[in-house]
Short mmCIF file of C-alpha atoms and ligand atoms in Angstrom, two decimals:
data_model
loop_
_atom_site.label_atom_id
_atom_site.label_comp_id
_atom_site.label_asym_id
_atom_site.label_seq_id
_atom_site.Cartn_x
_atom_site.Cartn_y
_atom_site.Cartn_z
CA UNK A 1 -26.54 -12.39 -8.54
CA UNK A 2 -24.59 -15.51 -8.16
CA UNK A 3 -22.22 -15.86 -4.82
CA UNK A 4 -19.83 -18.50 -4.25
CA UNK A 5 -19.99 -20.24 -0.70
CA UNK A 6 -16.84 -20.78 1.65
CA UNK A 7 -14.63 -19.54 -1.29
CA UNK A 8 -10.82 -19.84 -0.71
CA UNK A 9 -9.04 -16.66 0.13
CA UNK A 10 -5.51 -18.17 0.19
CA UNK A 11 -4.29 -16.88 -3.47
CA UNK A 12 -5.77 -13.39 -2.64
CA UNK A 13 -3.88 -12.76 0.27
CA UNK A 14 -0.27 -11.94 0.05
CA UNK A 15 0.36 -13.42 3.49
CA UNK A 16 -0.98 -16.60 1.83
CA UNK A 17 -3.30 -17.22 5.04
CA UNK A 18 -5.73 -20.06 4.82
CA UNK A 19 -8.84 -18.59 5.09
CA UNK A 20 -12.05 -18.45 3.42
CA UNK A 21 -14.82 -15.88 2.42
CA UNK A 22 -18.32 -17.14 3.72
CA UNK A 23 -19.76 -15.49 0.61
CA UNK A 24 -17.82 -14.36 -2.40
CA UNK A 25 -18.60 -12.50 -5.50
CA UNK A 26 -15.95 -10.95 -7.77
CA UNK A 27 -17.20 -7.81 -9.63
CA UNK A 28 -15.94 -6.69 -13.40
CA UNK A 29 -18.08 -3.46 -13.70
CA UNK A 30 -19.69 -0.29 -11.31
CA UNK A 31 -23.06 -1.94 -11.85
CA UNK A 32 -22.13 -5.11 -10.79
CA UNK A 33 -20.37 -4.00 -7.41
CA UNK A 34 -23.71 -1.89 -7.01
CA UNK A 35 -25.96 -4.92 -7.19
CA UNK A 36 -23.46 -6.83 -4.75
CA UNK A 37 -23.62 -4.05 -2.05
CA UNK A 38 -27.44 -3.74 -2.66
CA UNK A 39 -27.26 -7.65 -1.99
CA UNK A 40 -25.30 -7.32 0.97
CA UNK A 41 -27.47 -4.64 2.21
CA UNK A 42 -30.72 -6.40 1.77
CA UNK A 43 -29.41 -9.64 3.64
CA UNK A 44 -27.61 -7.56 6.22
CA UNK A 45 -24.46 -9.09 5.66
CA UNK A 46 -21.64 -7.25 6.66
CA UNK A 47 -19.20 -7.12 3.16
CA UNK A 48 -15.78 -6.63 2.74
CA UNK A 49 -13.75 -5.56 -0.46
CA UNK A 50 -10.42 -6.71 -1.64
CA UNK A 51 -8.25 -5.98 -4.58
CA UNK A 52 -5.10 -7.60 -4.71
CA UNK A 53 -5.14 -8.50 -0.94
CA UNK A 54 -1.48 -7.38 -0.64
CA UNK A 55 -2.16 -4.91 2.49
CA UNK A 56 -4.41 -7.16 4.71
CA UNK A 57 -4.11 -9.37 7.54
CA UNK A 58 -6.89 -11.77 7.17
CA UNK A 59 -7.03 -13.34 10.70
CA UNK A 60 -10.21 -15.30 10.53
CA UNK A 61 -12.62 -16.31 7.57
CA UNK A 62 -14.48 -13.57 6.70
CA UNK A 63 -18.22 -13.80 7.61
CA UNK A 64 -20.95 -11.88 5.10
CA UNK A 65 -20.18 -10.90 1.42
CA UNK A 66 -16.46 -10.91 0.11
CA UNK A 67 -16.39 -8.46 -3.04
CA UNK A 68 -13.37 -8.89 -5.37
CA UNK A 69 -13.32 -6.01 -7.18
CA UNK A 70 -12.06 -6.91 -10.76
CA UNK A 71 -13.06 -3.80 -13.02
CA UNK A 72 -10.57 -3.29 -15.61
CA UNK A 73 -9.45 -1.17 -18.41
CA UNK A 74 -6.83 1.44 -18.81
CA UNK A 75 -6.37 4.31 -21.74
CA UNK A 76 -4.97 7.58 -22.24
CA UNK A 77 -7.90 9.98 -22.14
CA UNK A 78 -6.47 13.51 -22.83
CA UNK A 79 -3.23 15.63 -23.03
CA UNK A 80 -3.02 19.01 -21.86
CA UNK A 81 0.00 21.34 -22.78
CA UNK A 82 1.81 19.95 -19.46
CA UNK A 83 0.16 16.66 -18.50
CA UNK A 84 -1.50 13.30 -19.91
CA UNK A 85 -4.41 11.83 -17.89
CA UNK A 86 -4.74 8.11 -17.54
CA UNK A 87 -7.96 6.32 -16.21
CA UNK A 88 -7.23 2.83 -14.45
CA UNK A 89 -9.79 0.31 -13.48
CA UNK A 90 -9.59 -0.19 -10.13
CA UNK A 91 -8.93 -4.35 -10.70
CA UNK A 92 -5.82 -3.43 -12.64
CA UNK A 93 -2.56 -5.29 -11.54
CA UNK A 94 -0.36 -1.75 -10.47
CA UNK A 95 2.83 -3.29 -11.47
CA UNK A 96 1.50 -4.20 -14.92
CA UNK A 97 0.10 -0.56 -14.97
CA UNK A 98 3.50 0.96 -14.44
CA UNK A 99 4.88 -1.31 -17.04
CA UNK A 100 2.06 -0.15 -19.62
CA UNK A 101 2.72 3.08 -18.87
CA UNK A 102 6.29 2.72 -19.75
CA UNK A 103 5.28 0.94 -22.86
CA UNK A 104 3.02 4.16 -23.89
CA UNK A 105 5.66 6.78 -23.27
CA UNK A 106 3.86 8.02 -20.31
CA UNK A 107 7.06 7.71 -17.88
CA UNK A 108 6.69 9.11 -14.37
CA UNK A 109 5.77 6.02 -12.09
CA UNK A 110 8.89 3.91 -12.33
CA UNK A 111 9.90 4.74 -8.82
CA UNK A 112 6.54 2.51 -7.78
CA UNK A 113 7.46 -0.45 -10.03
CA UNK A 114 6.81 -3.71 -8.37
CA UNK A 115 4.52 -2.56 -5.59
CA UNK A 116 2.11 -5.47 -5.32
CA UNK A 117 -1.66 -4.90 -5.36
CA UNK A 118 -4.16 -3.19 -7.90
CA UNK A 119 -4.50 0.17 -8.95
CA UNK A 120 -7.81 0.55 -6.63
CA UNK A 121 -5.95 -0.07 -3.76
CA UNK A 122 -2.81 2.60 -4.39
CA UNK A 123 -4.80 5.69 -3.42
CA UNK A 124 -6.40 4.00 -0.08
CA UNK A 125 -2.73 3.81 1.65
CA UNK A 126 -1.19 6.40 -0.77
CA UNK A 127 1.81 3.70 -2.01
CA UNK A 128 5.09 5.04 -1.95
CA UNK A 129 8.54 4.06 -2.45
CA UNK A 130 12.10 5.93 -3.68
CA UNK A 131 10.94 9.41 -2.94
CA UNK A 132 7.65 9.16 -4.76
CA UNK A 133 4.06 8.67 -3.40
CA UNK A 134 1.02 7.81 -5.69
CA UNK A 135 -0.96 11.01 -4.39
CA UNK A 136 1.49 13.55 -6.53
CA UNK A 137 -0.19 11.66 -9.59
CA UNK A 138 -3.52 11.41 -8.70
CA UNK A 139 -5.99 13.83 -10.55
CA UNK A 140 -9.41 11.80 -9.18
CA UNK A 141 -10.55 8.84 -7.73
CA UNK A 142 -14.03 7.40 -9.00
CA UNK A 143 -15.66 5.80 -5.74
CA UNK A 144 -19.08 4.45 -4.90
CA UNK A 145 -20.13 6.03 -1.75
CA UNK A 146 -21.64 3.23 0.38
CA UNK A 147 -23.19 6.09 2.82
CA UNK A 148 -25.43 7.16 0.20
CA UNK A 149 -28.63 5.48 -0.91
CA UNK A 150 -29.66 8.06 -3.87
CA UNK A 151 -28.32 6.82 -7.00
CA UNK A 152 -27.02 10.21 -8.18
CA UNK A 153 -25.18 11.08 -5.19
CA UNK A 154 -23.61 7.48 -4.57
CA UNK A 155 -21.02 7.69 -7.67
CA UNK A 156 -18.76 10.43 -6.92
CA UNK A 157 -15.42 11.92 -8.04
CA UNK A 158 -12.87 12.96 -5.32
CA UNK A 159 -10.27 15.18 -6.14
CA UNK A 160 -6.82 14.72 -5.17
CA UNK A 161 -7.44 17.48 -2.31
CA UNK A 162 -10.40 15.50 -1.39
CA UNK A 163 -8.82 12.32 -1.03
CA UNK A 164 -6.42 14.10 1.73
CA UNK A 165 -3.36 12.66 1.02
CA UNK A 166 -0.41 12.00 3.51
CA UNK A 167 2.34 9.50 4.01
CA UNK A 168 0.65 6.00 3.85
CA UNK A 169 -2.65 7.57 4.86
CA UNK A 170 -6.13 9.11 2.74
CA UNK A 171 -9.60 9.96 3.17
CA UNK A 172 -10.30 6.03 2.46
CA UNK A 173 -8.07 5.14 5.57
CA UNK A 174 -9.89 7.68 7.76
CA UNK A 175 -13.50 6.63 6.98
CA UNK A 176 -12.81 2.74 6.38
CA UNK A 177 -15.63 0.95 4.52
CA UNK A 178 -17.51 4.38 3.27
CA UNK A 179 -16.08 4.52 -0.13
CA UNK A 180 -15.46 1.71 -2.79
CA UNK A 181 -12.73 2.60 -5.53
CA UNK A 182 -13.86 1.93 -9.10
CA UNK A 183 -11.27 3.77 -11.36
CA UNK A 184 -8.14 6.05 -10.95
CA UNK A 185 -7.26 9.10 -13.12
CA UNK A 186 -3.52 9.71 -13.24
CA UNK A 187 -2.23 13.14 -14.20
CA UNK A 188 1.30 12.41 -15.46
CA UNK A 189 3.81 15.50 -16.29
CA UNK A 190 5.02 15.21 -19.78
CA UNK A 191 8.43 16.34 -19.13
CA UNK A 192 9.97 13.52 -17.47
CA UNK A 193 12.52 13.88 -14.91
CA UNK A 194 13.90 11.36 -13.10
CA UNK A 195 13.62 11.01 -8.89
CA UNK A 196 16.64 10.08 -7.74
CA UNK A 197 16.14 11.27 -4.42
CA UNK A 198 16.69 8.03 -2.77
CA UNK A 199 20.50 7.51 -2.44
CA UNK A 200 20.78 3.75 -3.26
CA UNK A 201 18.61 4.63 -6.41
CA UNK A 202 20.80 7.42 -7.56
CA UNK A 203 24.09 5.20 -6.93
CA UNK A 204 22.65 2.35 -8.94
CA UNK A 205 22.19 4.41 -12.47
CA UNK A 206 24.88 6.98 -11.83
CA UNK A 207 26.96 5.46 -14.56
CA UNK A 208 23.84 5.53 -17.06
CA UNK A 209 24.02 7.93 -19.70
CA UNK A 210 21.89 8.95 -21.39
CA UNK A 211 19.08 7.96 -18.60
CA UNK A 212 15.80 6.74 -19.70
CA UNK A 213 12.86 6.07 -17.85
CA UNK A 214 13.31 2.16 -18.48
CA UNK A 215 16.89 2.17 -16.35
CA UNK A 216 15.25 3.87 -13.26
CA UNK A 217 12.25 0.96 -13.61
CA UNK A 218 15.12 -1.64 -14.01
CA UNK A 219 16.94 -0.07 -11.15
CA UNK A 220 14.14 0.06 -8.96
CA UNK A 221 12.97 -3.52 -9.62
CA UNK A 222 16.57 -4.71 -8.87
CA UNK A 223 16.57 -2.93 -5.39
CA UNK A 224 13.25 -4.13 -4.25
CA UNK A 225 14.08 -7.87 -5.52
CA UNK A 226 17.09 -7.56 -3.38
CA UNK A 227 15.51 -6.29 -0.11
CA UNK A 228 11.98 -7.42 -0.18
CA UNK A 229 10.53 -11.07 -0.63
CA UNK A 230 8.42 -11.99 -3.34
CA UNK A 231 4.86 -12.70 -1.77
CA UNK A 232 4.45 -16.03 -4.26
CA UNK A 233 7.29 -17.33 -2.65
CA UNK A 234 7.21 -16.49 1.02
CA UNK A 235 3.98 -14.71 2.21
CA UNK A 236 4.25 -11.11 3.24
CA UNK A 237 2.57 -7.56 3.01
CA UNK A 238 5.78 -5.59 2.41
CA UNK A 239 6.58 -3.16 5.44
CA UNK A 240 4.21 -3.75 8.49
CA UNK A 241 4.48 -0.95 10.12
CA UNK A 242 4.76 3.05 9.65
CA UNK A 243 8.19 4.72 9.67
CA UNK A 244 7.08 6.72 13.17
CA UNK A 245 7.34 10.49 12.69
CA UNK A 246 8.10 12.12 15.77
CA UNK A 247 9.11 15.94 16.95
CA UNK A 248 12.80 17.30 16.50
CA UNK A 249 13.08 16.83 20.46
CA UNK A 250 12.37 13.51 20.51
CA UNK A 251 14.37 12.91 17.11
CA UNK A 252 17.86 14.78 18.92
CA UNK A 253 17.37 12.93 22.03
CA UNK A 254 17.13 9.39 20.53
CA UNK A 255 19.84 10.67 18.21
CA UNK A 256 21.60 11.54 21.30
CA UNK A 257 21.15 7.93 22.80
CA UNK A 258 21.79 5.78 19.64
CA UNK A 259 23.57 7.72 17.14
CA UNK A 260 23.42 5.19 14.39
CA UNK A 261 19.82 5.80 14.52
CA UNK A 262 18.38 6.52 10.72
CA UNK A 263 16.00 8.88 10.43
CA UNK A 264 14.73 11.92 7.54
CA UNK A 265 13.47 15.25 8.06
CA UNK A 266 9.59 15.01 7.49
CA UNK A 267 6.86 17.58 6.39
CA UNK A 268 6.48 20.23 9.32
CA UNK A 269 3.50 19.96 11.54
CA UNK A 270 2.32 23.37 12.36
CA UNK A 271 5.68 24.82 11.25
CA UNK A 272 7.81 22.78 14.00
CA UNK A 273 10.16 20.43 12.09
CA UNK A 274 9.18 16.68 11.99
CA UNK A 275 11.67 13.53 11.49
CA UNK A 276 10.70 10.22 10.24
CA UNK A 277 12.47 7.49 11.90
CA UNK A 278 13.34 4.38 9.95
CA UNK A 279 11.27 2.04 12.03
CA UNK A 280 13.48 -1.08 9.83
CA UNK A 281 16.39 0.36 11.86
CA UNK A 282 14.88 0.47 15.29
CA UNK A 283 13.49 -3.37 14.53
CA UNK A 284 16.61 -4.37 13.28
CA UNK A 285 18.94 -2.74 16.24
CA UNK A 286 17.08 -4.66 18.76
CA UNK A 287 18.16 -7.80 17.02
CA UNK A 288 14.70 -8.96 15.24
CA UNK A 289 15.98 -9.06 11.97
CA UNK A 290 15.37 -12.84 10.85
CA UNK A 291 13.86 -13.60 14.18
CA UNK A 292 11.08 -16.54 13.80
CA UNK A 293 8.67 -17.18 16.46
CA UNK A 294 6.74 -20.36 15.12
CA UNK A 295 5.58 -20.26 11.25
CA UNK A 296 5.87 -16.52 11.15
CA UNK A 297 8.92 -14.27 11.41
CA UNK A 298 10.94 -11.16 10.44
CA UNK A 299 12.50 -10.84 7.43
CA UNK A 300 16.30 -11.54 7.14
CA UNK A 301 16.80 -8.63 4.77
CA UNK A 302 14.55 -6.19 5.79
CA UNK A 303 13.47 -5.70 9.48
CA UNK A 304 10.05 -3.85 8.43
CA UNK A 305 8.69 -6.98 6.77
CA UNK A 306 6.90 -9.59 8.62
CA UNK A 307 6.61 -13.06 6.70
CA UNK A 308 4.59 -16.51 6.61
CA UNK A 309 6.83 -19.44 6.45
CA UNK A 310 3.73 -21.19 4.79
CA UNK A 311 1.49 -22.65 7.51
CA UNK A 312 1.28 -19.34 10.00
CA UNK A 313 -2.28 -17.52 10.52
CA UNK A 314 -3.04 -14.28 11.03
CA UNK A 315 -3.15 -14.70 15.12
CA UNK A 316 0.36 -15.62 15.12
CA UNK A 317 1.40 -12.77 13.12
CA UNK A 318 -0.18 -10.15 15.33
CA UNK A 319 1.22 -11.83 18.29
CA UNK A 320 4.42 -11.29 16.64
CA UNK A 321 3.85 -7.80 15.71
CA UNK A 322 2.69 -7.25 19.47
CA UNK A 323 6.20 -8.44 20.87
CA UNK A 324 8.09 -6.25 18.46
CA UNK A 325 5.88 -3.28 19.19
CA UNK A 326 6.25 -3.73 22.82
CA UNK A 327 10.14 -4.32 22.62
CA UNK A 328 10.39 -0.73 20.11
CA UNK A 329 8.11 0.90 22.90
CA UNK A 330 10.35 -0.42 25.77
CA UNK A 331 13.55 0.71 24.16
CA UNK A 332 12.83 4.03 22.01
CA UNK A 333 9.64 5.06 23.73
CA UNK A 334 8.15 5.20 20.37
CA UNK A 335 5.31 3.24 19.07
CA UNK A 336 4.87 1.64 15.85
CA UNK A 337 2.06 1.61 13.94
CA UNK A 338 0.43 -1.70 11.79
CA UNK A 339 0.46 -0.48 7.84
CA UNK A 340 -1.98 -3.69 6.99
CA UNK A 341 -5.09 -3.62 7.32
CA UNK A 342 -6.62 -6.21 9.71
CA UNK A 343 -10.12 -8.10 8.64
CA UNK A 344 -12.23 -9.15 9.66
N1 LIG B 1 17.27 -0.62 7.79
C1 LIG B 1 17.94 -1.25 8.57
N2 LIG B 1 17.59 -2.52 8.87
C2 LIG B 1 16.56 -2.84 8.14
C3 LIG B 1 15.95 -2.25 7.31
C4 LIG B 1 16.09 -0.84 7.20
O1 LIG B 1 18.90 -0.76 9.27
O2 LIG B 1 16.45 -4.27 8.48
C5 LIG B 1 17.79 1.14 7.75
C6 LIG B 1 18.14 1.01 6.34
O3 LIG B 1 19.83 1.01 6.28
C7 LIG B 1 17.92 2.32 5.89
C8 LIG B 1 16.94 2.66 6.42
O4 LIG B 1 16.68 1.79 7.41
O5 LIG B 1 18.81 3.37 6.06
C9 LIG B 1 15.55 2.75 5.54
O6 LIG B 1 15.41 1.45 5.28
P1 LIG B 1 14.76 1.49 3.39
O7 LIG B 1 15.59 2.16 2.67
O8 LIG B 1 14.36 -0.26 3.36
O9 LIG B 1 13.54 1.89 3.41
P2 LIG B 1 12.23 1.61 4.75
O10 LIG B 1 11.92 3.29 5.01
O11 LIG B 1 12.38 0.44 5.54
C10 LIG B 1 10.20 2.74 2.94
C11 LIG B 1 8.91 1.88 2.59
C12 LIG B 1 8.94 1.02 1.63
C13 LIG B 1 9.85 1.68 0.22
C14 LIG B 1 11.19 2.00 1.10
C15 LIG B 1 11.64 2.53 -0.21
C16 LIG B 1 7.47 2.23 4.60
C17 LIG B 1 6.73 1.89 5.60
N3 LIG B 1 8.26 1.67 3.67
O12 LIG B 1 10.83 1.62 3.97
O13 LIG B 1 7.64 0.58 1.33
O14 LIG B 1 9.67 0.56 -0.53
O15 LIG B 1 10.85 3.21 1.90
O16 LIG B 1 11.25 4.04 -0.64
O17 LIG B 1 7.51 3.70 4.31
C18 LIG B 1 5.90 -0.96 1.81
O18 LIG B 1 5.12 0.29 2.14
O19 LIG B 1 5.08 -1.89 1.81
C19 LIG B 1 7.34 -0.62 1.50
C20 LIG B 1 7.97 -2.00 1.00
#
């Protein structure tokens, strides 16, 4: 197995931080992935798996072995009376896959267009946008369970319910480092119904008749491009914090104090109502939109997005995040949790 020493990761993390991997290998098959893990274990090296690097804060050079999953391939595997089943390799780019699904008359994923990152990373944080979450389309996920040493038990298929999808959360986040995703199987309903529950999206397509999947796709791309920075131009990892979920009494008391507060009803917890607060609103209302601290800052169009102006590093970014978290806690008594994963 040939690894590369001191491999630059600047183009493999969407913040564009100038960090290196002590040892690096790209794997294009499950067998190569297995060899890479064996190599790390045999040499007692810590190992890190990266896909598109779009949900990471790499704040130091990575020790040990960094494994870049590049397992490719996408195909329609079967159709039932109601669903098309599609397999996609973990290394495929998510947005290109959404485009491919539309080109192959398999619409349904268009609300998730332009989300950066790979298909293998999609189930990990249960990517979501404009009223959709990938968990709803996932049939199963093929993984390498690194806690197993037995060859047969090592390769597993996790069903949708095994994945325990919740808002930006899954079994993969609960037990980080345990599973490495190699392939995802999606179950796409054959009957297409546009999902227009996000008001701005509905407004965008209101005058289009008949409404086609490609129109929704174009509208989603338009809305995202207007609000979210392109990581190739300005380093970022999309939303930096989760939208906090609070109980009804917390919501009502905040709404009373801050009548403009933006919040939505969320899933109930043990039968009691919960509310999702728009973290972007909380941060914006504290005056942070466009705020800059050294080489990093808060995006001027969307306060939930932190950006690297070019020469920033992970430490500066995490300092900024802490400043925001402390202010939000002091003003609203609400804790903001970070969405991207910190490495090492
Ligand atoms: N808002 C402000 N100021 C801001 C930003 C937002 O007042 O600076 C208000 C908006 O007016 C709006 C509300 O907050 O009423 C919600 O904003 P937006 O619709 O932009 O969505 P979001 O809650 O900030 C979430 C996801 C995004 C996803 C959008 C659209 C999370 C953490 N983020 O953002 O996902 O694209 O909804 O569905 O759930 C990502 O995860 O990286 C991501 C971009």
